[in-house]
Tab-separated table of C-alpha atoms and ligand atoms in Angstrom:
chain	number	residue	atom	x	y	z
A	2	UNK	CA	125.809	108.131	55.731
A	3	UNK	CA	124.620	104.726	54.069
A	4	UNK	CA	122.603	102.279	56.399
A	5	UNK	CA	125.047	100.106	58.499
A	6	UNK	CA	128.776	101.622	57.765
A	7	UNK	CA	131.671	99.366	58.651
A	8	UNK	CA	134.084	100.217	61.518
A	9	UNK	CA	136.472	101.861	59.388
A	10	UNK	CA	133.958	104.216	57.543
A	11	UNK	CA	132.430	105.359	61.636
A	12	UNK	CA	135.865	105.952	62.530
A	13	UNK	CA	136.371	108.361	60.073
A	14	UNK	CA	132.451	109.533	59.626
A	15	UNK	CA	130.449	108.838	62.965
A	16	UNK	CA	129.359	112.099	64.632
A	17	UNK	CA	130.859	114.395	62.137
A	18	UNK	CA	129.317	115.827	59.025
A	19	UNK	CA	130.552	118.900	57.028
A	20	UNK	CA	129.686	121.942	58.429
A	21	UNK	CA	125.959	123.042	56.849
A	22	UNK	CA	127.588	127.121	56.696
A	23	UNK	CA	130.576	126.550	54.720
A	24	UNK	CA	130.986	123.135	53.739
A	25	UNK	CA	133.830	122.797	55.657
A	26	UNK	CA	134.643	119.301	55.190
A	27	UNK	CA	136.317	119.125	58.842
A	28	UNK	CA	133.764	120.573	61.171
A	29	UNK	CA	135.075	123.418	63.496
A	30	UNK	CA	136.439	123.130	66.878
A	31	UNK	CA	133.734	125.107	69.216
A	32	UNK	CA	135.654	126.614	71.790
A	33	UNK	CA	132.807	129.165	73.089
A	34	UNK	CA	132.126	128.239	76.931
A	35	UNK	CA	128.494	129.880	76.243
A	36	UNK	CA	125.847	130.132	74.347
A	37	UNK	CA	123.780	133.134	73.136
A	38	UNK	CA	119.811	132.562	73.701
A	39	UNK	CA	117.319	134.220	72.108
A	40	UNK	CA	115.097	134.658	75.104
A	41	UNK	CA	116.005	133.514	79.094
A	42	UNK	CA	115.995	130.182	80.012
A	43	UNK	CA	115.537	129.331	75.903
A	44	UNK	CA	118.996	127.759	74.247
A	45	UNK	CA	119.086	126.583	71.009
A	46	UNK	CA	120.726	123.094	71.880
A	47	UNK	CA	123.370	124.330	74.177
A	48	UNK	CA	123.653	126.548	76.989
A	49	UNK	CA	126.833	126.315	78.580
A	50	UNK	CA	129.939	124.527	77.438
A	51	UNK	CA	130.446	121.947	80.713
A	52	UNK	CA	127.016	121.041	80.505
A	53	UNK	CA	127.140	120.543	76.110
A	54	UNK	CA	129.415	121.291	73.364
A	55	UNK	CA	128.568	120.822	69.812
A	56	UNK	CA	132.352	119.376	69.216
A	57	UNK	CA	132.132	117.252	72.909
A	58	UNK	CA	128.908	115.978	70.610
A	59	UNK	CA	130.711	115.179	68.007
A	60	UNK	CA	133.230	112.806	69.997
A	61	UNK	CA	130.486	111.313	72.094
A	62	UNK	CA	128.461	110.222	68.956
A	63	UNK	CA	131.239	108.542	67.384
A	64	UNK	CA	132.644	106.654	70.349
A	65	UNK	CA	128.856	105.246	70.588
A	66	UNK	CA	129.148	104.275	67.052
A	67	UNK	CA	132.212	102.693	67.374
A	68	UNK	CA	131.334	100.764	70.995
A	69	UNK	CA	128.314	99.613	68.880
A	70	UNK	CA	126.079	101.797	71.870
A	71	UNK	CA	123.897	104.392	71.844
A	72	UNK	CA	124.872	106.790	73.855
A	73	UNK	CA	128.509	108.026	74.533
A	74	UNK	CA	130.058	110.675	77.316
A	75	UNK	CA	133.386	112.038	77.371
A	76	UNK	CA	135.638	113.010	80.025
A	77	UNK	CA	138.578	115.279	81.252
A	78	UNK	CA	140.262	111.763	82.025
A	79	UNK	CA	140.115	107.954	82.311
A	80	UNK	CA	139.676	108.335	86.287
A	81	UNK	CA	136.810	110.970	86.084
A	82	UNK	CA	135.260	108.747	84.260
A	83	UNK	CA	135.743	106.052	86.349
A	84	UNK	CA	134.805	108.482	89.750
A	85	UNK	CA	131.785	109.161	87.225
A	86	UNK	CA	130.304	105.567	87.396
A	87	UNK	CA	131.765	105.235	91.582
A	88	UNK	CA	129.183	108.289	92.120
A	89	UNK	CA	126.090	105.951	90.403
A	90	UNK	CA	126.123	104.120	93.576
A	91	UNK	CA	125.496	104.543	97.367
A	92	UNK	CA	126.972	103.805	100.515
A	93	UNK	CA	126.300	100.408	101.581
A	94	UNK	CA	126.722	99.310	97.807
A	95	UNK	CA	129.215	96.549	96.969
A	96	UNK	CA	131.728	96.478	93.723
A	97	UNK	CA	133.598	93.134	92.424
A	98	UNK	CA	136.577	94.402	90.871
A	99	UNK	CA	139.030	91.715	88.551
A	100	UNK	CA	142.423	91.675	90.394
A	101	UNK	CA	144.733	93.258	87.964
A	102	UNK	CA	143.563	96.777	87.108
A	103	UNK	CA	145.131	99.946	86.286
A	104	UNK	CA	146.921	101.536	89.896
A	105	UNK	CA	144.615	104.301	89.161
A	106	UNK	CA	141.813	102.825	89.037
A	107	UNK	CA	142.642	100.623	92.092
A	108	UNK	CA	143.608	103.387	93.850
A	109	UNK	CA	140.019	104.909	93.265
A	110	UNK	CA	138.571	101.964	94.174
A	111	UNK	CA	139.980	102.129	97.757
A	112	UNK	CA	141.145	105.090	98.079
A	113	UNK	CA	137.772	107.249	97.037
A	114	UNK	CA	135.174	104.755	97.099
A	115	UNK	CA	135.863	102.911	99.590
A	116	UNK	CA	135.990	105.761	102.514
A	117	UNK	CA	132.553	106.972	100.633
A	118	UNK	CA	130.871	103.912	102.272
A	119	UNK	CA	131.028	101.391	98.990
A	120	UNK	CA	132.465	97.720	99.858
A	121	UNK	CA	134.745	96.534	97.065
A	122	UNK	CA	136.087	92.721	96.519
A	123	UNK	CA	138.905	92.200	94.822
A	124	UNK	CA	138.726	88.377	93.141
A	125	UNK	CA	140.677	86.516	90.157
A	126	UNK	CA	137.854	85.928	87.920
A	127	UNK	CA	139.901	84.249	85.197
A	128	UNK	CA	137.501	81.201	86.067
A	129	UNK	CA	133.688	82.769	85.665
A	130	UNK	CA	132.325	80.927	88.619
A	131	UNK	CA	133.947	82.459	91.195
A	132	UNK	CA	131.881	85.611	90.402
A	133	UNK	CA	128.898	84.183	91.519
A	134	UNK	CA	130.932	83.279	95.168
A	135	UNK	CA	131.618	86.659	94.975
A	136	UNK	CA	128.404	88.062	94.555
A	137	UNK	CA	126.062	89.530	97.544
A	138	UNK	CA	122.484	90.798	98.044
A	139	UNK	CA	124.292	94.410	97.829
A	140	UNK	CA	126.726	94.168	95.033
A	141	UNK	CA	126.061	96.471	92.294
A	142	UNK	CA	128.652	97.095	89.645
A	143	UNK	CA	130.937	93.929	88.716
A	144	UNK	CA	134.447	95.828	87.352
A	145	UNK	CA	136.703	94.137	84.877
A	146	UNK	CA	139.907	94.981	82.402
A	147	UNK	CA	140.459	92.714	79.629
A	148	UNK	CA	143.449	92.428	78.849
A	149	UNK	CA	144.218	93.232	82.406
A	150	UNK	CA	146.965	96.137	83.306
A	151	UNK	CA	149.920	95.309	83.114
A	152	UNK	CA	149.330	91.492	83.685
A	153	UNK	CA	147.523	90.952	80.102
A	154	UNK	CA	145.598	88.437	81.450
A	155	UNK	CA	141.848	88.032	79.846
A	156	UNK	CA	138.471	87.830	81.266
A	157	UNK	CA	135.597	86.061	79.335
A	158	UNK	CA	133.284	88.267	79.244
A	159	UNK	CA	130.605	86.768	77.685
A	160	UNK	CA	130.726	84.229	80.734
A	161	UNK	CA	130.870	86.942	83.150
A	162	UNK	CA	128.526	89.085	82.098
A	163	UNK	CA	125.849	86.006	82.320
A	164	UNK	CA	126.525	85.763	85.633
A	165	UNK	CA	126.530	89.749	86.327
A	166	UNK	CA	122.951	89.609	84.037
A	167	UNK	CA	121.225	86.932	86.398
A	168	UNK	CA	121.851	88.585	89.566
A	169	UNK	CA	120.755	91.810	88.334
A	170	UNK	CA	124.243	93.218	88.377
A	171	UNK	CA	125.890	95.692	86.209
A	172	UNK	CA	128.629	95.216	84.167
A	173	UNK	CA	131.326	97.570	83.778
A	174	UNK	CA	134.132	97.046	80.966
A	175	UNK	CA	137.553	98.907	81.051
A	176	UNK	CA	138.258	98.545	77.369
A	177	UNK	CA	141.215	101.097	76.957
A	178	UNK	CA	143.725	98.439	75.894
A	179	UNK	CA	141.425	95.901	73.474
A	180	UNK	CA	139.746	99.419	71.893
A	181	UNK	CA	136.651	98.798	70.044
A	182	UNK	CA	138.705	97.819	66.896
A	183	UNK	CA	139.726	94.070	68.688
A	184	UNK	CA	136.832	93.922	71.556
A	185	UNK	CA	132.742	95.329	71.546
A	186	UNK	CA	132.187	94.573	75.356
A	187	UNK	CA	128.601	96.103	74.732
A	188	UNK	CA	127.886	93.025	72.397
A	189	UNK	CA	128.994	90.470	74.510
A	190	UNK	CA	126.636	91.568	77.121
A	191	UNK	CA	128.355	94.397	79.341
A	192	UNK	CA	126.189	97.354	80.685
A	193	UNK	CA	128.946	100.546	80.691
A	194	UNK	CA	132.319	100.478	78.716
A	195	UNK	CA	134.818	102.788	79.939
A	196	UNK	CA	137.467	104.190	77.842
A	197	UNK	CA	141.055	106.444	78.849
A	198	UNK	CA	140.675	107.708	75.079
A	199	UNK	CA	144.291	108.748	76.637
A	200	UNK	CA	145.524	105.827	75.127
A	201	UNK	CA	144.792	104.308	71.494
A	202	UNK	CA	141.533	106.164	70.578
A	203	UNK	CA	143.966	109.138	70.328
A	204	UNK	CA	146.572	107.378	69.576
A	205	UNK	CA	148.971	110.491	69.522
A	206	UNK	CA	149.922	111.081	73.031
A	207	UNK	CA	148.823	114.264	73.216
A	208	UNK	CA	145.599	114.185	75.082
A	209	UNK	CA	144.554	113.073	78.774
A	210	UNK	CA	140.964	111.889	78.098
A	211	UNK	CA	137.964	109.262	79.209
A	212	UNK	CA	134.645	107.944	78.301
A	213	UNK	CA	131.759	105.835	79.177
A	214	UNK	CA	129.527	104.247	75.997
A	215	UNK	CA	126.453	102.225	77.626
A	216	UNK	CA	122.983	101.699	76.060
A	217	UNK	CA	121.202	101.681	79.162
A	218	UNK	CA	118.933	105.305	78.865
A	219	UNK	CA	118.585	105.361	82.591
A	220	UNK	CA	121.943	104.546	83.480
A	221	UNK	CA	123.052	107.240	80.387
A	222	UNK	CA	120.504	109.955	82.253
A	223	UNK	CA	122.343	109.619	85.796
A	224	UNK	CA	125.684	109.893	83.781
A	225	UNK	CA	124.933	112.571	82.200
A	226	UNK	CA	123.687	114.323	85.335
A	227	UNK	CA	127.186	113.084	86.760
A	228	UNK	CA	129.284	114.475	83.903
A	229	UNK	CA	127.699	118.103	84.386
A	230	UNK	CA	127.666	118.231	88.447
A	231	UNK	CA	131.069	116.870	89.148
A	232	UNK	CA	132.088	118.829	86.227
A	233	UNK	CA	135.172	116.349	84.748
A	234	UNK	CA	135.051	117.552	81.089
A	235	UNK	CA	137.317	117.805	78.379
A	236	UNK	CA	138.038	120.938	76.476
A	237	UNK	CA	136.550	121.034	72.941
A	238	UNK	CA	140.178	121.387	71.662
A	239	UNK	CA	141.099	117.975	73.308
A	240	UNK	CA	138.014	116.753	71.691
A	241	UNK	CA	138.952	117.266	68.483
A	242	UNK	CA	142.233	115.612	68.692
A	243	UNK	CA	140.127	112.490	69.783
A	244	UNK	CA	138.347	112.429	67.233
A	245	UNK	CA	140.937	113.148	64.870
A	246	UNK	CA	142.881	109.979	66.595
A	247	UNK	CA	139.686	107.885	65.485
A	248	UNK	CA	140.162	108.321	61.874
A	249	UNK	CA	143.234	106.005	61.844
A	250	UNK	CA	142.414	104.275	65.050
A	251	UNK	CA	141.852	101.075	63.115
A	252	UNK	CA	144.708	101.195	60.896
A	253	UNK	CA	146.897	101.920	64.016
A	254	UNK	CA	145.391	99.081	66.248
A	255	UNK	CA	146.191	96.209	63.744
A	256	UNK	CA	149.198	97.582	63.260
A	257	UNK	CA	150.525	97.758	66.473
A	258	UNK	CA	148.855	93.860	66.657
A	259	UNK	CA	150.991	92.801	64.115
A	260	UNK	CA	154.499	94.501	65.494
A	261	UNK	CA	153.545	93.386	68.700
A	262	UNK	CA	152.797	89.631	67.593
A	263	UNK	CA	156.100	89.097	65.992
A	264	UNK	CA	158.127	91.331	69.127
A	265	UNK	CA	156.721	88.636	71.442
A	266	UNK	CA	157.911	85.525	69.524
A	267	UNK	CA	161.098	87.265	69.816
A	268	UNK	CA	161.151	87.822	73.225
A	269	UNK	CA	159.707	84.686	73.763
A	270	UNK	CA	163.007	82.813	72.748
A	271	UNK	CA	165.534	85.283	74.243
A	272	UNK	CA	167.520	84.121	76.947
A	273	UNK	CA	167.785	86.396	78.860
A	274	UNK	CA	163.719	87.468	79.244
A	275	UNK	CA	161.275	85.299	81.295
A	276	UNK	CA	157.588	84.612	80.707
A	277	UNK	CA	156.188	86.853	78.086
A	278	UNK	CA	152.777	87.614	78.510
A	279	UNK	CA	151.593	88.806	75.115
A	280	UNK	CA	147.535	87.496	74.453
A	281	UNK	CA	148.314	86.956	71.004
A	282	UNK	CA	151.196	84.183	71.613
A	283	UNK	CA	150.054	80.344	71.652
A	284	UNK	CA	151.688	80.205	75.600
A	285	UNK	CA	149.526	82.967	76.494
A	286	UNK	CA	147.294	81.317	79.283
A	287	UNK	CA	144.005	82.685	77.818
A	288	UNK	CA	145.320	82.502	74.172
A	289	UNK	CA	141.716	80.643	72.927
A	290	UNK	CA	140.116	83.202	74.616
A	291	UNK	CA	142.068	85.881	72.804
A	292	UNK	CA	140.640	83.945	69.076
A	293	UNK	CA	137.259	83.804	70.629
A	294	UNK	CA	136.883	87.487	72.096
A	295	UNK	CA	139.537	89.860	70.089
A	296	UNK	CA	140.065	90.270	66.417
A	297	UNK	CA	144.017	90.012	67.439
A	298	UNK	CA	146.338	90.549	70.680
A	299	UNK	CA	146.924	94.086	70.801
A	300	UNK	CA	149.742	96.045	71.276
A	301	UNK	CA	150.996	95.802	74.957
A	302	UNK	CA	153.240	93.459	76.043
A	303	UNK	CA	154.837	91.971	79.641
A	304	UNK	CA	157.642	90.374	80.565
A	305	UNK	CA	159.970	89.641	83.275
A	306	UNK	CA	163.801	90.714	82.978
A	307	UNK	CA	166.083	87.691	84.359
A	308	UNK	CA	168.236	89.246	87.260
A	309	UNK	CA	165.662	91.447	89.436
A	310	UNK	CA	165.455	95.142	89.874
A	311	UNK	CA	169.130	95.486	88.668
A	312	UNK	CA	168.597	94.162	85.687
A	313	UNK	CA	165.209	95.600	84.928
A	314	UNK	CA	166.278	99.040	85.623
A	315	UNK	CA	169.334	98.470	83.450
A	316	UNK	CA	167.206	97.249	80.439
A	317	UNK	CA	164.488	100.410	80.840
A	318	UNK	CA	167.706	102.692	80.673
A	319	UNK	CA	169.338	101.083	78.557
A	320	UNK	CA	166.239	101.978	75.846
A	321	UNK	CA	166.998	104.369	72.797
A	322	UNK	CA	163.436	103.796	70.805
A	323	UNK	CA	161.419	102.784	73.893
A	324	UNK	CA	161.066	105.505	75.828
A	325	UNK	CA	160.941	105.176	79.334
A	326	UNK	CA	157.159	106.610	80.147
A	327	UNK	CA	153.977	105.808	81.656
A	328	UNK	CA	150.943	105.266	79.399
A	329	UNK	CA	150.298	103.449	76.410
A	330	UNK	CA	148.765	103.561	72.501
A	331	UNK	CA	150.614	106.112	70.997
A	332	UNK	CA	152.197	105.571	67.629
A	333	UNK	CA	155.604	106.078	69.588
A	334	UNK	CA	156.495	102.611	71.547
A	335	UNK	CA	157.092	103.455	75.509
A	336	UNK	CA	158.401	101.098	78.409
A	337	UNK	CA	158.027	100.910	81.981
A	338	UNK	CA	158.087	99.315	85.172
A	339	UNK	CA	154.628	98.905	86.872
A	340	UNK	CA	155.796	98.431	90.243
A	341	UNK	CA	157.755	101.698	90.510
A	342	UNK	CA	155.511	103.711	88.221
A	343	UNK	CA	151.761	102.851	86.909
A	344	UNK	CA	151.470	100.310	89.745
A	345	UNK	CA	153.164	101.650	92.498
A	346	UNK	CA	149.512	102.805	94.460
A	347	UNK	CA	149.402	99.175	95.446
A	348	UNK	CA	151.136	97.438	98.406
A	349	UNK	CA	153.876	95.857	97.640
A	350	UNK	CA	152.652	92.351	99.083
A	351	UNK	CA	149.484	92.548	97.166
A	352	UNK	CA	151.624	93.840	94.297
A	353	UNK	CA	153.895	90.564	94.260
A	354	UNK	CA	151.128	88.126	95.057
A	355	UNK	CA	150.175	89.098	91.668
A	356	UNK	CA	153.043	88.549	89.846
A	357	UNK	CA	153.104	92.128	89.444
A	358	UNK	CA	157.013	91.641	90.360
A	359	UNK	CA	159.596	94.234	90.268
A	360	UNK	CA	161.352	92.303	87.409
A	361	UNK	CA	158.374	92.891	85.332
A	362	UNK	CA	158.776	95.036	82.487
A	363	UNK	CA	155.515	96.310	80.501
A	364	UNK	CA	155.891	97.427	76.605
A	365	UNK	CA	153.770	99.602	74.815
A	366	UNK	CA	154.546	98.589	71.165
A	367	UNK	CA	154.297	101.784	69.004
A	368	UNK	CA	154.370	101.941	64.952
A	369	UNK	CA	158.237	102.437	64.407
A	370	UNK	CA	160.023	100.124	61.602
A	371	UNK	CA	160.051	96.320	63.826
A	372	UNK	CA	163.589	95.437	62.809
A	373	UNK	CA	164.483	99.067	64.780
A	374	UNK	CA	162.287	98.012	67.537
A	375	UNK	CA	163.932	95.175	67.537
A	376	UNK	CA	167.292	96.059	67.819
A	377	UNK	CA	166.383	98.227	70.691
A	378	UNK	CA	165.318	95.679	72.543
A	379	UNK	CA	168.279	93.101	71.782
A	380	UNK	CA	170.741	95.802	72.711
A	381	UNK	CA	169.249	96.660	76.066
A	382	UNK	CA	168.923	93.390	76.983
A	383	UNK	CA	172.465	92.824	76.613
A	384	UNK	CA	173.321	95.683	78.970
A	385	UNK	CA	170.451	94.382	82.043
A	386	UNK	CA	172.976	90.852	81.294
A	387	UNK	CA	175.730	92.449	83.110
A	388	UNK	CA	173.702	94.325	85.677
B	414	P1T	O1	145.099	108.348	82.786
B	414	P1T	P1	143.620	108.390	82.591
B	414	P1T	O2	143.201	108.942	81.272
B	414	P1T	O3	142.895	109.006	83.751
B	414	P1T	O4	143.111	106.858	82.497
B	414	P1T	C1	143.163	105.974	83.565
B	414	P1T	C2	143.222	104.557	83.061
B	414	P1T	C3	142.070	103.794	83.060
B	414	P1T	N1	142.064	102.509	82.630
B	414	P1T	C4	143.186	101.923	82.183
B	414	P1T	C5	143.141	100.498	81.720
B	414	P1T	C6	144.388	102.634	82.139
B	414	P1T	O5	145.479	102.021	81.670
B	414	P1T	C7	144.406	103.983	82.591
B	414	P1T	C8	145.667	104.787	82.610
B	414	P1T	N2	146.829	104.007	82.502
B	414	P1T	C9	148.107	104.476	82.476
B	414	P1T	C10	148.437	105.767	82.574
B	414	P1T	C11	149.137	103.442	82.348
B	414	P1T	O6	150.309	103.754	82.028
B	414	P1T	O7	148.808	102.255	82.528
């Protein structure tokens, strides 16, 4: 590889060079779970497949490369990666989570960590200072999602992670919807990034994946230990469609951008949709933010449905392109409704005070021709009017 390759050339290179026995120019999936040594106790590199895989290698070193860290970890899933970084602390240890996150990750949150002893605050830290009113003599990991699920809200990270820095607090960065292609959270001063390579890094829908990309060695050590003894891997096979994702990850992600950008202004003036929250639009409330921290807004978009649940179910079924799914990134665009499906693990009162409302429709713009997309959308509108 040259000195300093661009985004595009790691996506395609990082981690992966042709195999030294045949030349194969795609290196093989490993799917051995062991590893012969040639005396006890003595592995080459790797002795068993959950604690190292040459191909789980592979995926690791390029999501480094392209988080712009050293040192990369995969996992079976977003949320073992997330339990991952929950089991770095101790009871008696506090966590300031952003408001809007993922169910699933709120759900962990409360649900795992919170009966394991850990105190966790849930704030709006669209303005920076209230961090530091949230902070405490015990708080150890500050948790944040930019854009936020499914409210697509921003967080300034550079702010926050000031803050974080001169307390001594960690910084962990959910950046499954920017991906690395609009948003380095590493550069702008966050400790761990977390990834559900679910989502755009494969791209394909065809994987459940995570990771974690930090450049802290001593935080990386207690990961890895983590990775191995809780024993959330992926399967070598699953790595390789990862990585095979990556290769057109960038090409996807300012694709989708672009769709996305010009689905919004759309929406934006149709009568019968309310407040689109799309980062890339000049109304979005954090829109500067957007030019300041992402190369573009992304491909998920939020809206509210005039007419309530009626009319928000009607729409979702009324969908012939958008399927009606959880998840997100795929080259295929999906639809749902957070607060019967990806958001549903959260009360329903601290749901709404959130504007997570159940007119709120979430799209996950895929790669199909716009003026389809388009249509889809226009035509299910019209049949949530007479719901
Ligand atoms: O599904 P899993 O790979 O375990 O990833 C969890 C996760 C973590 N972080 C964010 C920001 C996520 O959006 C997710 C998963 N989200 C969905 C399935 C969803 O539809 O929003």
């Amino acid at each position: 590889m040259i000195e300093d390759p661009g985004f595009d050339t790691l996506s395609i290179h990082a981690g992966q060079q042709p195999d030294p026995l045949h030349g194969a120019v795609m290196p093989g999936i490993v799917l051995s779970s062991t590893f012969a040594q040639p005396g006890p106790g003595e592995p080459i590199k790797y002795d068993y497949s959950r604690s190292g895989n040459p191909t789980r290698t592979s995926l690791e070193e390029c999501l480094a490369a392209l988080e712009r860290g050293k040192y990369g970890l995969a996992f079976s899933s977003g949320c073992a990666a997330a339990l991952a970084v929950i089991h770095t602390l101790a009871p008696g240890d506090h966590i300031v989570c952003c408001d809007d996150v993922y169910g699933g990750s709120y759900r962990l949150l409360t649900k795992i960590a919170v009966p394991f002893g850990i105190r966790v605050s849930f704030a709006n830290l669209g303005i920076p200072q209230q961090l530091e009113r949230e902070l405490n003599s015990s708080t150890k990991l500050v948790w944040l999602e930019t854009p936020t699920n499914p409210l697509l809200s921003l967080l300034d990270l550079r702010a926050l992670t000031t803050v974080a820095r001169s307390s001594g607090v960690r910084v962990l960065v959910d950046n499954t919807f920017a991906s690395p292609v609009l948003q380095r959270p590493l550069e702008l001063g966050a400790d761990v990034v977390l990834h559900s390579t679910t989502k755009y890094l494969n791209g394909h829908s065809d994987v459940v994946g995570g990771a974690l990309i930090t450049n802290d060695s001593n935080l990386k050590e207690r990961l890895s230990f983590l990775q191995n003894a809780l024993g959330g891997v992926p399967s070598p096979f699953d790595c390789f469609l990862v990585l095979r994702g990556i290769k057109t990850l960038p090409l996807r992600v300012r694709h989708h951008s672009q769709i996305a950008l010009d689905l919004a202004q759309r929406l934006e003036g149709h009568p019968q949709v309310r407040r689109v929250r799309y980062p890339g639009l000049p109304s979005h409330p954090n829109h500067d933010l957007q030019v300041r921290q992402m190369r573009a807004g992304g491909g998920m978009i939020s809206f509210d449905v005039a007419g309530g649940l009626d009319s928000s179910r009607a729409f979702l079924k009324a969908l012939r392109i958008f399927v009606l799914a959880e998840s997100l990134g795929g080259v295929e665009s999906l639809a749902e409704l957070p607060a019967l499906m990806t958001h549903a693990s959260i009360p329903r009162e601290e749901r709404e005070s959130r504007g997570i409302t159940d007119e709120l429709v979430r799209l996950s713009v895929g790669l199909e021709d716009i003026e389809d997309l388009w249509r889809d959308l226009e035509q299910a509108l019209h049949a949530a009017r007479g719901a």
